[in-house]
XYZ file of C-alpha atoms in Angstrom:
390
model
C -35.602 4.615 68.852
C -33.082 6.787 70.143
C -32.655 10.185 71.362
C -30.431 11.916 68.642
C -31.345 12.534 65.154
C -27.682 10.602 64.160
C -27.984 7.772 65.891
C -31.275 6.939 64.034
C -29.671 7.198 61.140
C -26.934 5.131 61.804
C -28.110 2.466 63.574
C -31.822 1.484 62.734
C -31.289 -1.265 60.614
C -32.773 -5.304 59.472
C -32.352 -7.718 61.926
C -28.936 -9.319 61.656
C -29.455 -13.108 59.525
C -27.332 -15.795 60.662
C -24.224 -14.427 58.588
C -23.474 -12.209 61.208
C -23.201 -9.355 58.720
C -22.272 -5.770 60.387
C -23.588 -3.550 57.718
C -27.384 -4.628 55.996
C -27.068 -7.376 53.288
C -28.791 -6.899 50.109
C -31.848 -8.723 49.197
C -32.269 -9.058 45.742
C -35.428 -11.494 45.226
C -38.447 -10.608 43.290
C -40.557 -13.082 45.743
C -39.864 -14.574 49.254
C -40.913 -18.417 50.479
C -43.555 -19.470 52.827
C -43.323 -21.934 55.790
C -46.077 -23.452 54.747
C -49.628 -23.310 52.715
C -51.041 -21.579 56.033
C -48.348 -19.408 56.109
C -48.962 -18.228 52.791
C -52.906 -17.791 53.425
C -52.079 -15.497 56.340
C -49.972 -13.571 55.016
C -52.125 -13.276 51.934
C -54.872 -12.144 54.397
C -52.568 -9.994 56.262
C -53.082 -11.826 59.268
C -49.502 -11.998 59.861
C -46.422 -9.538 58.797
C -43.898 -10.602 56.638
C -42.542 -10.606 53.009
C -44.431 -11.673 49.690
C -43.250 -9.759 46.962
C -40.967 -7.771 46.278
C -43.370 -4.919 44.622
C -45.344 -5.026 47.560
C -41.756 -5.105 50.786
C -38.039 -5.953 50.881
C -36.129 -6.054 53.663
C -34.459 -2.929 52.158
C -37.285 -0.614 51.763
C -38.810 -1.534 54.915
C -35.260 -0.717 56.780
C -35.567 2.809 54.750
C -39.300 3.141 55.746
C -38.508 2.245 59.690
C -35.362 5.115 59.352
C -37.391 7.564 57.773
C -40.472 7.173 59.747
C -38.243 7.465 63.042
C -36.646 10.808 61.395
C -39.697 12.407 60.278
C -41.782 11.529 63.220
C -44.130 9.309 61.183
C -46.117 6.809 62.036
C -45.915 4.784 58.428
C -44.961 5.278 55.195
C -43.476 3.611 51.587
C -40.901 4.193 49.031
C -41.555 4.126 45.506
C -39.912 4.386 42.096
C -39.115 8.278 41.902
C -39.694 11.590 43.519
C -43.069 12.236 40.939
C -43.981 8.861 41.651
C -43.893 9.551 45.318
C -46.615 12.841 44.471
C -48.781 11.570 42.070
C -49.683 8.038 44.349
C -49.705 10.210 47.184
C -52.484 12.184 46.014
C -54.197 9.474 43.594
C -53.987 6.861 46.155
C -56.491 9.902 48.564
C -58.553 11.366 46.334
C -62.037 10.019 43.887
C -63.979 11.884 40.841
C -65.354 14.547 42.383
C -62.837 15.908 44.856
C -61.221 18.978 45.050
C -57.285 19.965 45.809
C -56.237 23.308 47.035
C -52.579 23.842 46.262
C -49.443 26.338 46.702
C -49.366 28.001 43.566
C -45.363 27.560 43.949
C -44.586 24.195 43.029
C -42.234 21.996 41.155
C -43.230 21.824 37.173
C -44.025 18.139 37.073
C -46.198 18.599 40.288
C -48.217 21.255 38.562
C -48.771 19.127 35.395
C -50.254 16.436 37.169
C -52.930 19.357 38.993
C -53.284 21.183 35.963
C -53.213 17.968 33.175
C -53.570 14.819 34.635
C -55.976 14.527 37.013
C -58.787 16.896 35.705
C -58.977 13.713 33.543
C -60.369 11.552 36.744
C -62.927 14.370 37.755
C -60.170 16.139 40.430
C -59.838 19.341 39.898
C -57.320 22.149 41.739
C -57.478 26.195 43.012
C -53.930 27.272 43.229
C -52.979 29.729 46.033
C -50.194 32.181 46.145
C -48.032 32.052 49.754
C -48.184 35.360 50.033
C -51.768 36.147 50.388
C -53.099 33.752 53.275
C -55.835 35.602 53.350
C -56.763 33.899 49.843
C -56.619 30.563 51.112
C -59.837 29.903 53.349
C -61.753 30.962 50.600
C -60.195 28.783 48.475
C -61.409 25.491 50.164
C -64.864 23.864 48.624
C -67.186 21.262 50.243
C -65.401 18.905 48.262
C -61.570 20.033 49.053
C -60.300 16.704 50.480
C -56.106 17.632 49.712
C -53.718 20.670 50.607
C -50.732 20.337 49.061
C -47.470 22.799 49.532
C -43.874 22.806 48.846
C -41.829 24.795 51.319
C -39.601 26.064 50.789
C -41.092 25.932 47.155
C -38.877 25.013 44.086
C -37.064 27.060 43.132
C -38.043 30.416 44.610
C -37.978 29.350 47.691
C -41.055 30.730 48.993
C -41.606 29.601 53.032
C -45.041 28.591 54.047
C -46.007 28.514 57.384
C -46.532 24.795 58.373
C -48.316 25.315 61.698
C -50.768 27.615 60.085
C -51.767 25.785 57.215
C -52.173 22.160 59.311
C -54.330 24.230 61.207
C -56.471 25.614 58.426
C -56.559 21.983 57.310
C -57.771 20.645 60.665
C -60.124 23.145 60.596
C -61.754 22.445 57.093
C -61.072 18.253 57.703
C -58.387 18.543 54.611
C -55.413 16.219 54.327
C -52.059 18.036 54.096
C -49.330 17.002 51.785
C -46.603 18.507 52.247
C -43.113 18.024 49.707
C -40.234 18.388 52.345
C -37.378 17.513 49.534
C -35.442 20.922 49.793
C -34.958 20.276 53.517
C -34.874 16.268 54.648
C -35.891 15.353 57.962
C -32.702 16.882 59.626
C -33.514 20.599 59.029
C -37.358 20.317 59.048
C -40.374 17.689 60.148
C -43.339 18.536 58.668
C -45.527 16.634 60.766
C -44.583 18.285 64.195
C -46.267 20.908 62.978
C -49.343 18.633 61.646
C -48.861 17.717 58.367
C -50.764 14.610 57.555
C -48.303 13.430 54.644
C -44.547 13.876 53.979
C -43.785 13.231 50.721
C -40.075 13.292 49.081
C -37.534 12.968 46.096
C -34.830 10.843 47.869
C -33.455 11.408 44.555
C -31.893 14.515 46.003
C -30.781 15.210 49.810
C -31.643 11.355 51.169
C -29.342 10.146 48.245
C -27.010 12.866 48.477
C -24.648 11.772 45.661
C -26.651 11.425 42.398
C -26.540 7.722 41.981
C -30.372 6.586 42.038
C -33.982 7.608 41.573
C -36.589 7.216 44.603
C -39.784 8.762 46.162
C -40.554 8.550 49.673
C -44.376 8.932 51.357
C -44.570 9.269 54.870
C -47.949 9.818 57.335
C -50.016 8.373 59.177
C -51.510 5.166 59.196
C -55.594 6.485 58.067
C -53.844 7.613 54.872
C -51.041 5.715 54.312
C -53.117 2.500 53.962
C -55.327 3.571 50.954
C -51.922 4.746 49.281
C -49.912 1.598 49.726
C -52.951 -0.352 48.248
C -52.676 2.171 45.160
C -48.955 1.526 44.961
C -48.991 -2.194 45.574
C -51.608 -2.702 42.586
C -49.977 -0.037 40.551
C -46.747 -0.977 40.580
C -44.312 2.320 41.570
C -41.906 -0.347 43.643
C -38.552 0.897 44.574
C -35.372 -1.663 43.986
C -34.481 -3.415 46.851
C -30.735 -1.844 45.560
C -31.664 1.665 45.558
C -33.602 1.448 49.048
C -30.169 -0.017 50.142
C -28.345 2.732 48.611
C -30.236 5.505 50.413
C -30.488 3.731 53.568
C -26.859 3.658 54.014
C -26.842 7.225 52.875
C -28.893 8.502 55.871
C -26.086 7.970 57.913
C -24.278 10.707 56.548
C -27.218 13.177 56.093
C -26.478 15.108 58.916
C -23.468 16.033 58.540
C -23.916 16.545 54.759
C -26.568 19.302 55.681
C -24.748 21.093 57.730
C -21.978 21.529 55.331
C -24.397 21.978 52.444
C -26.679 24.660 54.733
C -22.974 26.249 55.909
C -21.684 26.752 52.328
C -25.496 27.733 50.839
C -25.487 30.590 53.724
C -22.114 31.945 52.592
C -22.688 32.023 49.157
C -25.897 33.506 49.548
C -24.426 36.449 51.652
C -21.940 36.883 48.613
C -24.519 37.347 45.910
C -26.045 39.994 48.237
C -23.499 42.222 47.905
C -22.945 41.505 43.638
C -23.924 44.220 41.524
C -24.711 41.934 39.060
C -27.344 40.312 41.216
C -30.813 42.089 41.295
C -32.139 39.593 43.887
C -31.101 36.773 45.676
C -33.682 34.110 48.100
C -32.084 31.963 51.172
C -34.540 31.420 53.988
C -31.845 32.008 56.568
C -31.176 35.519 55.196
C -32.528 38.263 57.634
C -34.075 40.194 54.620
C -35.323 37.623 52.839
C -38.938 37.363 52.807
C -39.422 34.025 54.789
C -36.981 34.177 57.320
C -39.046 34.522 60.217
C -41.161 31.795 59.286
C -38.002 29.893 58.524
C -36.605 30.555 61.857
C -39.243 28.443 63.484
C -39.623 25.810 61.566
C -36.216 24.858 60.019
C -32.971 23.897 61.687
C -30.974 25.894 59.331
C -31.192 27.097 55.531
C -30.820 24.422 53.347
C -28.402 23.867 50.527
C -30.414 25.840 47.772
C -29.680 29.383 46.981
C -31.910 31.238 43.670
C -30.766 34.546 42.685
C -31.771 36.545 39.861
C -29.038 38.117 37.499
C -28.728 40.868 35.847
C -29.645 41.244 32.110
C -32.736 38.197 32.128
C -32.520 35.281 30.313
C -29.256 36.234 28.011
C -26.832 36.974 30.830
C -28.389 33.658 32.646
C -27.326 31.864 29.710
C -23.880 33.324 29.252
C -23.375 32.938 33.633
C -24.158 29.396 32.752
C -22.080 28.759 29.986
C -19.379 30.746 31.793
C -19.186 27.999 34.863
C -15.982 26.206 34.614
C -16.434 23.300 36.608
C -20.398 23.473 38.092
C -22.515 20.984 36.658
C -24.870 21.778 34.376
C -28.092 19.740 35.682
C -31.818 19.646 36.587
C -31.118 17.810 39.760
C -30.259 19.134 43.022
C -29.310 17.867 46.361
C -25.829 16.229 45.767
C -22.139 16.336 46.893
C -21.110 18.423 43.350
C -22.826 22.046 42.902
C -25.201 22.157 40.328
C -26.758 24.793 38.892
C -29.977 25.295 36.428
C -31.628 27.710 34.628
C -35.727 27.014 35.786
C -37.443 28.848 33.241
C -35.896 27.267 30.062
C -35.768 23.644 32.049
C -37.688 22.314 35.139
C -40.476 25.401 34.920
C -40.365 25.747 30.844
C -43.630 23.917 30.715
C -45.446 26.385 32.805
C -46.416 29.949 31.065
C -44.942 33.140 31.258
C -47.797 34.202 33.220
C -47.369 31.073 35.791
C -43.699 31.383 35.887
C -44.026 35.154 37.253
C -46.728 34.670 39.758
C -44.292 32.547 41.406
C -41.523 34.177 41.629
C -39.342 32.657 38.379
C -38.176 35.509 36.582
C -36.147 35.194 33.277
C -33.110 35.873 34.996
C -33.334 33.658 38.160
C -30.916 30.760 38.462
C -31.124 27.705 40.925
C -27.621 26.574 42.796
C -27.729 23.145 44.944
C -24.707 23.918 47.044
C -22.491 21.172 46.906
C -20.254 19.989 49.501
C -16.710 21.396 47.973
C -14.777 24.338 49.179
C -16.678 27.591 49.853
C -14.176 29.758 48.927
C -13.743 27.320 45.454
C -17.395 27.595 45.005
C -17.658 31.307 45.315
C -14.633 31.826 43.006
C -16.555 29.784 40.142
C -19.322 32.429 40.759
C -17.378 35.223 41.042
C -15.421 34.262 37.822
C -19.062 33.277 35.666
C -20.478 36.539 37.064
C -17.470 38.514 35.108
C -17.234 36.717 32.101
C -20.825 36.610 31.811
C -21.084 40.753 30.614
């Protein structure tokens, strides 16, 4: 709509109701009147746009759809209850007994349950692939592989896949690519400039920003986001016309809020380099880290996670934690407050020992979402927890 990423943000909103209202009103109606018993036929035949229901649009979601689309370079998309609600309707709403999923072995735990668990149930079954060995993934593929589906970076060890490459691999073998773009929100990286099919995010995290609500985002284009909004509109994964309202009028801020959260990340990260209690630490903008090149070219700037792995395994990561003075102690990520979490004894403790090390998650790795406070406070409360923590 415009030219600049901010002015999106800001400005896309509902059309303005005869209250004159400057900001976007809240519509909180489970159903919406017809004009007429024609009216209601065609819209019922979707022969004509407009509202129905609120589990099917709200004037909320669809202004947080319309942003979104416009800052991920979408063509259409739909917001749903949660982040895993968001994955597992993206995928279910694509695939049929019988098909096949290659994935990123390095994924988020609950993403990897529903691969492993849940839909081996409905005749789907998934080969995992490690980032680091492309030369694995061709082979991967079957002549039923209808889904790719990658994190990146991945959560939480930040592994960076190449997103050009794999869309073309995709094209090439007539897969869909689903790609989770949580750690980075539209403003650092679009997934679909570089071909991704579907964009799929917890706007739990950076959309929201603050903590307050629970939301999934799907993004794509129009072949595949039809079959998935008919899954979601019979299935019922809605998102509250309050929440979509909520993260709307978050979006406004998000650029700014990344740049402070990708400023502070890069600063601490460059810290914990030079620790001697730190045996390892992953920021895609670090020169030595393993994805920065790959980073480089497809991200505006690091993001506001940094993983590091301490000293001494899971013992000293439990007495760095317990150490923190004023960090919050949380599995969620992506708001104004730092937060920090162990992943093997919390959002990976489902996964093996075996699973957890071919992915990076050693016992000793911990997961900060750089908040938006001081740097020098934040790297004081690490400093301080890595001293106390002997």
């Amino acid at each position: 709509m415009f030219e600049h990423f901010e002015t999106d943000a800001i400005r896309i909103q509902t059309k303005r109701t005869g209250e004159k209202e400057h900001s976007t009103p809240l519509f909180l109606t489970s159903s919406f009147v017809f004009d007429d018993a024609e009216h209601a036929r065609a819209l019922f035949a979707e022969e004509v746009t407009g509202n129905q229901y609120t589990r099917f649009s709200n004037p909320n979601t669809t202004e947080l759809i319309d942003k979104l689309c416009s800052l991920e370079h979408t063509e259409d998309g739909i917001a749903t209850a949660s982040g895993m609600s968001a994955v597992f309707t993206s995928v279910f709403g694509l695939v049929k007994s019988g098909d096949h999923i290659v994935s990123a072995r390095a994924i988020f735990g609950s993403t990897h349950q529903i691969f492993a668990n849940i839909l081996p149930r409905f005749g789907v079954t998934t080969t995992y692939v490690d980032i680091n060995k492309p030369e694995l993934w061709e082979p991967a593929f079957q002549e039923n592989t209808k889904i790719v589906y990658i994190e990146t970076p991945s959560n939480p060890g930040l592994d960076i896949v190449d997103l050009a490459w794999v869309a073309a691999l995709c094209k090439k073998k007539k897969a869909i690519l689903i790609v989770d773009n949580c750690f980075c929100s539209p403003y650092i990286q679009r997934p679909a400039d570089f071909g991704a099919d579907i964009v799929v995010h917890s706007a739990t995290k950076y959309l929201d920003g603050q903590g307050r609500v629970i939301a999934g985002i799907i993004l794509g284009k129009k072949e595949y986001i039809q079959p998935i909004r008919y899954m979601a509109r019979n299935t019922g994964p809605s998102l509250s016309p309050m929440n979509a309202w909520i993260i709307s009028k978050s979006l406004e801020t998000l650029a700014v809020r990344m740049d402070r959260h990708s400023e502070n990340a890069m600063k601490l990260a460059e810290f914990l380099e030079q620790s001697p209690d730190v045996e390892l630490v992953r920021y895609p903008f670090l020169p030595n880290d393993p994805g920065y090149a790959i980073a480089k070219k497809q991200m505006k700037s690091g993001g506001g996670i940094v993983s590091f792995v301490i000293k001494g395994g899971v013992d000293r990561a439990r007495k760095f934690l317990d150490a923190l003075k004023w960090f919050s102690l949380t599995a969620n990520l992506g708001d104004t407050r730092t937060t920090v979490t162990h992943p093997t004894s919390t959002t990976h403790s489902k996964l093996t020992e075996a699973e957890r090390l071919a992915v990076g998650i050693l016992p000793g790795l911990i997961r900060v979402s750089v908040g938006l406070e001081h740097i020098d406070d934040i790297i004081a409360e690490v400093k301080q927890a890595l001293a106390n923590s002997k």
